[in-house]
PDB file of C-alpha atoms in Angstrom:
ATOM      1  CA  MET A  21      -9.626  -1.630  21.517  1.00 74.00           C
ATOM      2  CA  LYS A  22      -7.480   0.516  19.219  1.00 85.00           C
ATOM      3  CA  LYS A  23      -7.941  -0.054  15.496  1.00 91.00           C
ATOM      4  CA  LYS A  24      -5.259  -1.981  13.640  1.00 94.00           C
ATOM      5  CA  TYR A  25      -5.626  -1.248   9.955  1.00 97.00           C
ATOM      6  CA  ARG A  26      -4.657  -3.732   7.286  1.00 97.00           C
ATOM      7  CA  MET A  27      -4.930  -3.717   3.503  1.00 98.00           C
ATOM      8  CA  ILE A  28      -4.870  -6.937   1.504  1.00 98.00           C
ATOM      9  CA  HIS A  29      -4.185  -7.095  -2.233  1.00 98.00           C
ATOM     10  CA  ASP A  30      -5.396 -10.376  -3.730  1.00 97.00           C
ATOM     11  CA  GLU A  31      -3.187 -10.976  -6.768  1.00 95.00           C
ATOM     12  CA  ASN A  32      -5.595 -13.684  -7.971  1.00 95.00           C
ATOM     13  CA  LEU A  33      -8.424 -11.166  -8.322  1.00 96.00           C
ATOM     14  CA  CYS A  34      -6.413  -8.211  -9.651  1.00 96.00           C
ATOM     15  CA  ILE A  35      -6.686  -7.653 -13.417  1.00 94.00           C
ATOM     16  CA  GLY A  36      -4.128  -4.830 -13.626  1.00 94.00           C
ATOM     17  CA  CYS A  37      -6.733  -2.275 -14.744  1.00 96.00           C
ATOM     18  CA  GLN A  38      -5.044   0.600 -12.835  1.00 96.00           C
ATOM     19  CA  ALA A  39      -8.397   1.907 -11.520  1.00 97.00           C
ATOM     20  CA  CYS A  40      -6.779   2.073  -8.071  1.00 97.00           C
ATOM     21  CA  SER A  41      -3.933   4.215  -9.354  1.00 97.00           C
ATOM     22  CA  VAL A  42      -6.308   6.550 -11.205  1.00 97.00           C
ATOM     23  CA  ALA A  43      -8.539   6.891  -8.130  1.00 97.00           C
ATOM     24  CA  CYS A  44      -5.482   7.673  -6.000  1.00 97.00           C
ATOM     25  CA  ARG A  45      -4.325  10.342  -8.448  1.00 96.00           C
ATOM     26  CA  SER A  46      -7.746  11.959  -8.508  1.00 96.00           C
ATOM     27  CA  GLU A  47      -8.437  11.748  -4.763  1.00 97.00           C
ATOM     28  CA  ASN A  48      -4.998  12.970  -3.686  1.00 96.00           C
ATOM     29  CA  LYS A  49      -4.140  15.333  -6.558  1.00 95.00           C
ATOM     30  CA  VAL A  50      -0.981  13.380  -7.398  1.00 96.00           C
ATOM     31  CA  PRO A  51       1.082  15.248 -10.036  1.00 95.00           C
ATOM     32  CA  ASP A  52       2.107  13.714 -13.344  1.00 92.00           C
ATOM     33  CA  ASP A  53       5.364  11.733 -13.454  1.00 92.00           C
ATOM     34  CA  VAL A  54       5.047  10.437  -9.860  1.00 95.00           C
ATOM     35  CA  PHE A  55       2.721   7.967  -8.195  1.00 96.00           C
ATOM     36  CA  ARG A  56       1.600   6.962  -4.729  1.00 97.00           C
ATOM     37  CA  LEU A  57       0.578   3.545  -5.964  1.00 96.00           C
ATOM     38  CA  GLN A  58       0.869   1.468  -9.096  1.00 95.00           C
ATOM     39  CA  VAL A  59      -0.006  -2.036 -10.120  1.00 95.00           C
ATOM     40  CA  ARG A  60       2.978  -3.429 -11.946  1.00 95.00           C
ATOM     41  CA  VAL A  61       2.308  -6.246 -14.380  1.00 92.00           C
ATOM     42  CA  LYS A  62       4.965  -8.917 -14.806  1.00 91.00           C
ATOM     43  CA  THR A  63       4.555 -11.515 -17.555  1.00 89.00           C
ATOM     44  CA  GLU A  64       6.462 -14.797 -17.368  1.00 85.00           C
ATOM     45  CA  GLY A  65       6.592 -17.884 -19.515  1.00 86.00           C
ATOM     46  CA  VAL A  66       6.340 -18.555 -23.230  1.00 88.00           C
ATOM     47  CA  PHE A  67       3.076 -18.332 -25.155  1.00 87.00           C
ATOM     48  CA  PRO A  68       0.662 -20.048 -24.678  1.00 84.00           C
ATOM     49  CA  ASP A  69       1.943 -20.936 -21.187  1.00 84.00           C
ATOM     50  CA  LEU A  70       1.956 -17.461 -19.698  1.00 84.00           C
ATOM     51  CA  ARG A  71       1.589 -16.134 -16.212  1.00 85.00           C
ATOM     52  CA  MET A  72       0.760 -12.527 -15.425  1.00 87.00           C
ATOM     53  CA  ASP A  73       1.467 -11.302 -11.917  1.00 89.00           C
ATOM     54  CA  MET A  74      -0.152  -8.084 -10.734  1.00 93.00           C
ATOM     55  CA  LYS A  75       1.980  -6.531  -7.982  1.00 94.00           C
ATOM     56  CA  ARG A  76       0.865  -3.484  -6.023  1.00 96.00           C
ATOM     57  CA  HIS A  77       3.672  -1.012  -5.442  1.00 96.00           C
ATOM     58  CA  SER A  78       3.016   1.541  -2.695  1.00 97.00           C
ATOM     59  CA  CYS A  79       3.851   2.343   0.897  1.00 98.00           C
ATOM     60  CA  VAL A  80       3.299  -0.785   2.991  1.00 98.00           C
ATOM     61  CA  MET A  81       2.683   1.139   6.241  1.00 98.00           C
ATOM     62  CA  CYS A  82       5.414  -0.486   8.321  1.00 97.00           C
ATOM     63  CA  GLU A  83       4.893  -0.988  12.020  1.00 96.00           C
ATOM     64  CA  ASP A  84       8.652  -0.620  12.577  1.00 97.00           C
ATOM     65  CA  THR A  85       9.245   2.402  10.375  1.00 97.00           C
ATOM     66  CA  PRO A  86      12.714   3.179   9.032  1.00 97.00           C
ATOM     67  CA  CYS A  87      11.349   6.344   7.371  1.00 97.00           C
ATOM     68  CA  VAL A  88       9.999   7.733  10.653  1.00 98.00           C
ATOM     69  CA  THR A  89      13.149   6.807  12.550  1.00 97.00           C
ATOM     70  CA  VAL A  90      15.451   8.829  10.250  1.00 98.00           C
ATOM     71  CA  CYS A  91      13.243  11.906   9.848  1.00 98.00           C
ATOM     72  CA  PRO A  92      15.050  14.812  11.564  1.00 98.00           C
ATOM     73  CA  THR A  93      11.997  17.076  11.843  1.00 98.00           C
ATOM     74  CA  GLY A  94       9.192  14.680  12.773  1.00 97.00           C
ATOM     75  CA  ALA A  95       7.508  15.230   9.392  1.00 98.00           C
ATOM     76  CA  SER A  96       7.302  11.473   8.937  1.00 98.00           C
ATOM     77  CA  PHE A  97       5.159  10.078  11.737  1.00 97.00           C
ATOM     78  CA  LYS A  98       2.609   7.413  12.626  1.00 96.00           C
ATOM     79  CA  THR A  99      -0.999   8.170  13.521  1.00 95.00           C
ATOM     80  CA  GLU A 100      -2.592   6.720  16.668  1.00 91.00           C
ATOM     81  CA  ASP A 101      -3.938   4.010  14.368  1.00 89.00           C
ATOM     82  CA  GLY A 102      -0.398   3.193  13.220  1.00 93.00           C
ATOM     83  CA  LEU A 103      -0.583   4.566   9.682  1.00 96.00           C
ATOM     84  CA  VAL A 104       2.553   6.314   8.417  1.00 97.00           C
ATOM     85  CA  GLN A 105       2.015   9.887   7.233  1.00 97.00           C
ATOM     86  CA  VAL A 106       4.022  12.950   6.174  1.00 97.00           C
ATOM     87  CA  ASP A 107       3.328  16.414   7.579  1.00 97.00           C
ATOM     88  CA  PRO A 108       4.186  18.777   4.698  1.00 95.00           C
ATOM     89  CA  LYS A 109       4.545  21.722   7.098  1.00 96.00           C
ATOM     90  CA  LEU A 110       7.459  19.984   8.847  1.00 98.00           C
ATOM     91  CA  CYS A 111       9.120  18.380   5.811  1.00 98.00           C
ATOM     92  CA  VAL A 112      12.396  20.006   4.741  1.00 97.00           C
ATOM     93  CA  SER A 113      12.880  17.732   1.698  1.00 97.00           C
ATOM     94  CA  CYS A 114      16.080  16.208   3.069  1.00 97.00           C
ATOM     95  CA  LYS A 115      15.198  12.867   1.413  1.00 97.00           C
ATOM     96  CA  TYR A 116      16.371  10.783   4.391  1.00 98.00           C
ATOM     97  CA  CYS A 117      13.008   8.980   4.417  1.00 98.00           C
ATOM     98  CA  ILE A 118      13.285   8.212   0.704  1.00 98.00           C
ATOM     99  CA  VAL A 119      16.677   6.600   1.197  1.00 98.00           C
ATOM    100  CA  ALA A 120      15.535   4.738   4.334  1.00 98.00           C
ATOM    101  CA  CYS A 121      12.415   3.221   2.744  1.00 98.00           C
ATOM    102  CA  PRO A 122      13.251  -0.364   1.684  1.00 97.00           C
ATOM    103  CA  TYR A 123      10.100  -0.455  -0.500  1.00 97.00           C
ATOM    104  CA  GLU A 124      11.012   2.492  -2.748  1.00 97.00           C
ATOM    105  CA  ALA A 125       7.597   3.948  -1.963  1.00 97.00           C
ATOM    106  CA  ARG A 126       8.498   7.588  -1.311  1.00 97.00           C
ATOM    107  CA  PHE A 127       9.277  10.422  -3.666  1.00 97.00           C
ATOM    108  CA  ILE A 128       9.628  14.196  -3.749  1.00 97.00           C
ATOM    109  CA  ASN A 129       6.379  15.765  -4.902  1.00 96.00           C
ATOM    110  CA  PRO A 130       7.336  18.047  -7.826  1.00 96.00           C
ATOM    111  CA  VAL A 131       4.660  20.599  -6.860  1.00 95.00           C
ATOM    112  CA  THR A 132       5.031  20.823  -3.074  1.00 95.00           C
ATOM    113  CA  LYS A 133       8.753  19.852  -3.032  1.00 96.00           C
ATOM    114  CA  ASN A 134       8.025  17.682   0.050  1.00 96.00           C
ATOM    115  CA  ALA A 135       8.354  13.963   0.601  1.00 97.00           C
ATOM    116  CA  ASP A 136       5.181  12.166  -0.448  1.00 97.00           C
ATOM    117  CA  LYS A 137       3.768   8.626  -0.496  1.00 98.00           C
ATOM    118  CA  CYS A 138       0.604   6.559  -0.210  1.00 98.00           C
ATOM    119  CA  THR A 139      -1.285   7.491   2.945  1.00 97.00           C
ATOM    120  CA  PHE A 140      -4.117   4.931   2.671  1.00 98.00           C
ATOM    121  CA  CYS A 141      -6.126   8.175   2.212  1.00 97.00           C
ATOM    122  CA  TYR A 142      -5.957   8.597   5.983  1.00 97.00           C
ATOM    123  CA  SER A 143      -6.766  12.292   6.413  1.00 95.00           C
ATOM    124  CA  ASN A 144      -9.311  12.596   3.618  1.00 96.00           C
ATOM    125  CA  ARG A 145     -11.137   9.243   3.917  1.00 97.00           C
ATOM    126  CA  VAL A 146     -10.088   6.682   6.556  1.00 96.00           C
ATOM    127  CA  SER A 147     -10.198   9.143   9.469  1.00 95.00           C
ATOM    128  CA  LYS A 148     -13.801   9.845   8.390  1.00 96.00           C
ATOM    129  CA  GLY A 149     -14.800   6.176   8.418  1.00 94.00           C
ATOM    130  CA  GLN A 150     -14.420   5.609   4.667  1.00 97.00           C
ATOM    131  CA  ASP A 151     -12.233   3.147   2.755  1.00 97.00           C
ATOM    132  CA  PRO A 152      -9.203   4.411   0.801  1.00 98.00           C
ATOM    133  CA  ALA A 153     -10.060   5.566  -2.730  1.00 98.00           C
ATOM    134  CA  CYS A 154      -8.219   2.630  -4.323  1.00 98.00           C
ATOM    135  CA  VAL A 155     -10.365   0.116  -2.434  1.00 98.00           C
ATOM    136  CA  THR A 156     -13.657   1.790  -3.354  1.00 98.00           C
ATOM    137  CA  VAL A 157     -13.050   1.620  -7.115  1.00 98.00           C
ATOM    138  CA  CYS A 158     -11.537  -1.851  -7.479  1.00 98.00           C
ATOM    139  CA  PRO A 159     -13.883  -3.647  -9.928  1.00 98.00           C
ATOM    140  CA  THR A 160     -12.842  -7.152  -8.825  1.00 97.00           C
ATOM    141  CA  ASP A 161     -12.622  -6.569  -5.058  1.00 97.00           C
ATOM    142  CA  ALA A 162      -8.916  -7.395  -5.181  1.00 97.00           C
ATOM    143  CA  LEU A 163      -8.353  -4.791  -2.439  1.00 98.00           C
ATOM    144  CA  VAL A 164      -9.779  -5.191   1.050  1.00 98.00           C
ATOM    145  CA  PHE A 165      -9.180  -2.705   3.866  1.00 98.00           C
ATOM    146  CA  GLY A 166     -10.238  -2.388   7.467  1.00 97.00           C
ATOM    147  CA  ASP A 167      -9.585  -3.098  11.124  1.00 96.00           C
ATOM    148  CA  ILE A 168      -7.937  -6.510  11.475  1.00 95.00           C
ATOM    149  CA  ASN A 169      -8.966  -6.537  15.165  1.00 95.00           C
ATOM    150  CA  ASP A 170     -12.652  -6.497  14.163  1.00 95.00           C
ATOM    151  CA  ASN A 171     -13.631 -10.112  13.540  1.00 94.00           C
ATOM    152  CA  THR A 172     -16.701  -8.982  11.581  1.00 96.00           C
ATOM    153  CA  SER A 173     -14.661  -6.922   9.092  1.00 96.00           C
ATOM    154  CA  GLU A 174     -13.997  -8.046   5.524  1.00 96.00           C
ATOM    155  CA  VAL A 175     -10.248  -7.686   6.014  1.00 97.00           C
ATOM    156  CA  TYR A 176     -10.357  -9.979   9.056  1.00 97.00           C
ATOM    157  CA  LYS A 177     -12.347 -12.589   7.125  1.00 97.00           C
ATOM    158  CA  LYS A 178     -10.003 -12.360   4.100  1.00 97.00           C
ATOM    159  CA  ALA A 179      -6.958 -12.756   6.342  1.00 97.00           C
ATOM    160  CA  LYS A 180      -8.457 -15.836   8.005  1.00 97.00           C
ATOM    161  CA  GLU A 181      -9.311 -17.570   4.712  1.00 96.00           C
ATOM    162  CA  SER A 182      -6.105 -16.703   2.835  1.00 95.00           C
ATOM    163  CA  THR A 183      -2.404 -17.319   3.019  1.00 94.00           C
ATOM    164  CA  LEU A 184      -0.910 -13.842   3.331  1.00 97.00           C
ATOM    165  CA  VAL A 185       2.544 -12.766   2.255  1.00 96.00           C
ATOM    166  CA  TYR A 186       4.145  -9.601   3.599  1.00 97.00           C
ATOM    167  CA  PRO A 187       6.604  -7.757   1.343  1.00 96.00           C
ATOM    168  CA  LYS A 188      10.231  -8.100   2.393  1.00 96.00           C
ATOM    169  CA  ALA A 189       9.131  -9.734   5.657  1.00 95.00           C
ATOM    170  CA  HIS A 190      12.750 -10.659   6.358  1.00 96.00           C
ATOM    171  CA  LEU A 191      13.473  -6.973   7.100  1.00 97.00           C
ATOM    172  CA  GLY A 192      11.241  -7.044  10.183  1.00 96.00           C
ATOM    173  CA  THR A 193       9.355  -3.844   9.329  1.00 97.00           C
ATOM    174  CA  LYS A 194       5.966  -5.573   9.876  1.00 97.00           C
ATOM    175  CA  PRO A 195       3.973  -4.146   6.935  1.00 97.00           C
ATOM    176  CA  LYS A 196       0.243  -3.474   7.211  1.00 97.00           C
ATOM    177  CA  LEU A 197      -0.115  -4.192   3.478  1.00 97.00           C
ATOM    178  CA  ALA A 198      -0.345  -7.922   2.741  1.00 97.00           C
ATOM    179  CA  PHE A 199      -0.724  -9.915  -0.460  1.00 97.00           C
ATOM    180  CA  VAL A 200      -2.549 -13.073  -1.423  1.00 96.00           C
ATOM    181  CA  PRO A 201      -0.026 -14.516  -3.907  1.00 94.00           C
ATOM    182  CA  ASN A 202      -1.061 -15.322  -7.468  1.00 90.00           C
ATOM    183  CA  LYS A 203      -1.779 -19.005  -7.980  1.00 87.00           C
ATOM    184  CA  LYS A 204      -3.013 -18.680 -11.571  1.00 77.00           C
ATOM    185  CA  GLY A 205      -0.972 -19.398 -14.670  1.00 64.00           C
ATOM    186  CA  VAL A 206       2.179 -21.402 -15.220  1.00 49.00           C
ATOM    187  CA  SER A 207       3.566 -23.352 -12.283  1.00 51.00           C
ATOM    188  CA  TYR A 208       7.335 -23.050 -11.849  1.00 45.00           C
ATOM    189  CA  GLU A 209       7.901 -25.839  -9.365  1.00 46.00           C
TER     190      GLU A 209
END
């Protein structure tokens, strides 16, 4: 059976330390002033009744990919495993994929001048049987990655025990990045 990768970000375990973002920068040589992933911290409420939400912002690896559909050169493509990538040799920096991405996850790399984004470290780690860099450094295990079709995998187990939310699910892009929503802090019901 073909692998079906999934990443889950548990907002209840995330502490906003940015280790994932630093690991991504180091692993993928991401230039200053741009990012492939960030954890954005949103604080709500009034002291002492505060709630801090840690939201991962990166490519969500859509199954139905608007960025791939609009790419005129085939630079934006999906691997056999369904992960969205950019071939820098084919990219002409037209920015169609940037405009098409409803997650604002793409950018022009200031060094290469090509479209760039999170790749789940596909070519340098996942294709070699390793987890993405962000997952390996997370001190609280807030990130889980693997083959959702493998019922012995950690990502399968996490998906079974958790209520998952998919970003902008109403768009029908079918993201491979899911979230376990934050249940800590102030309740706004």
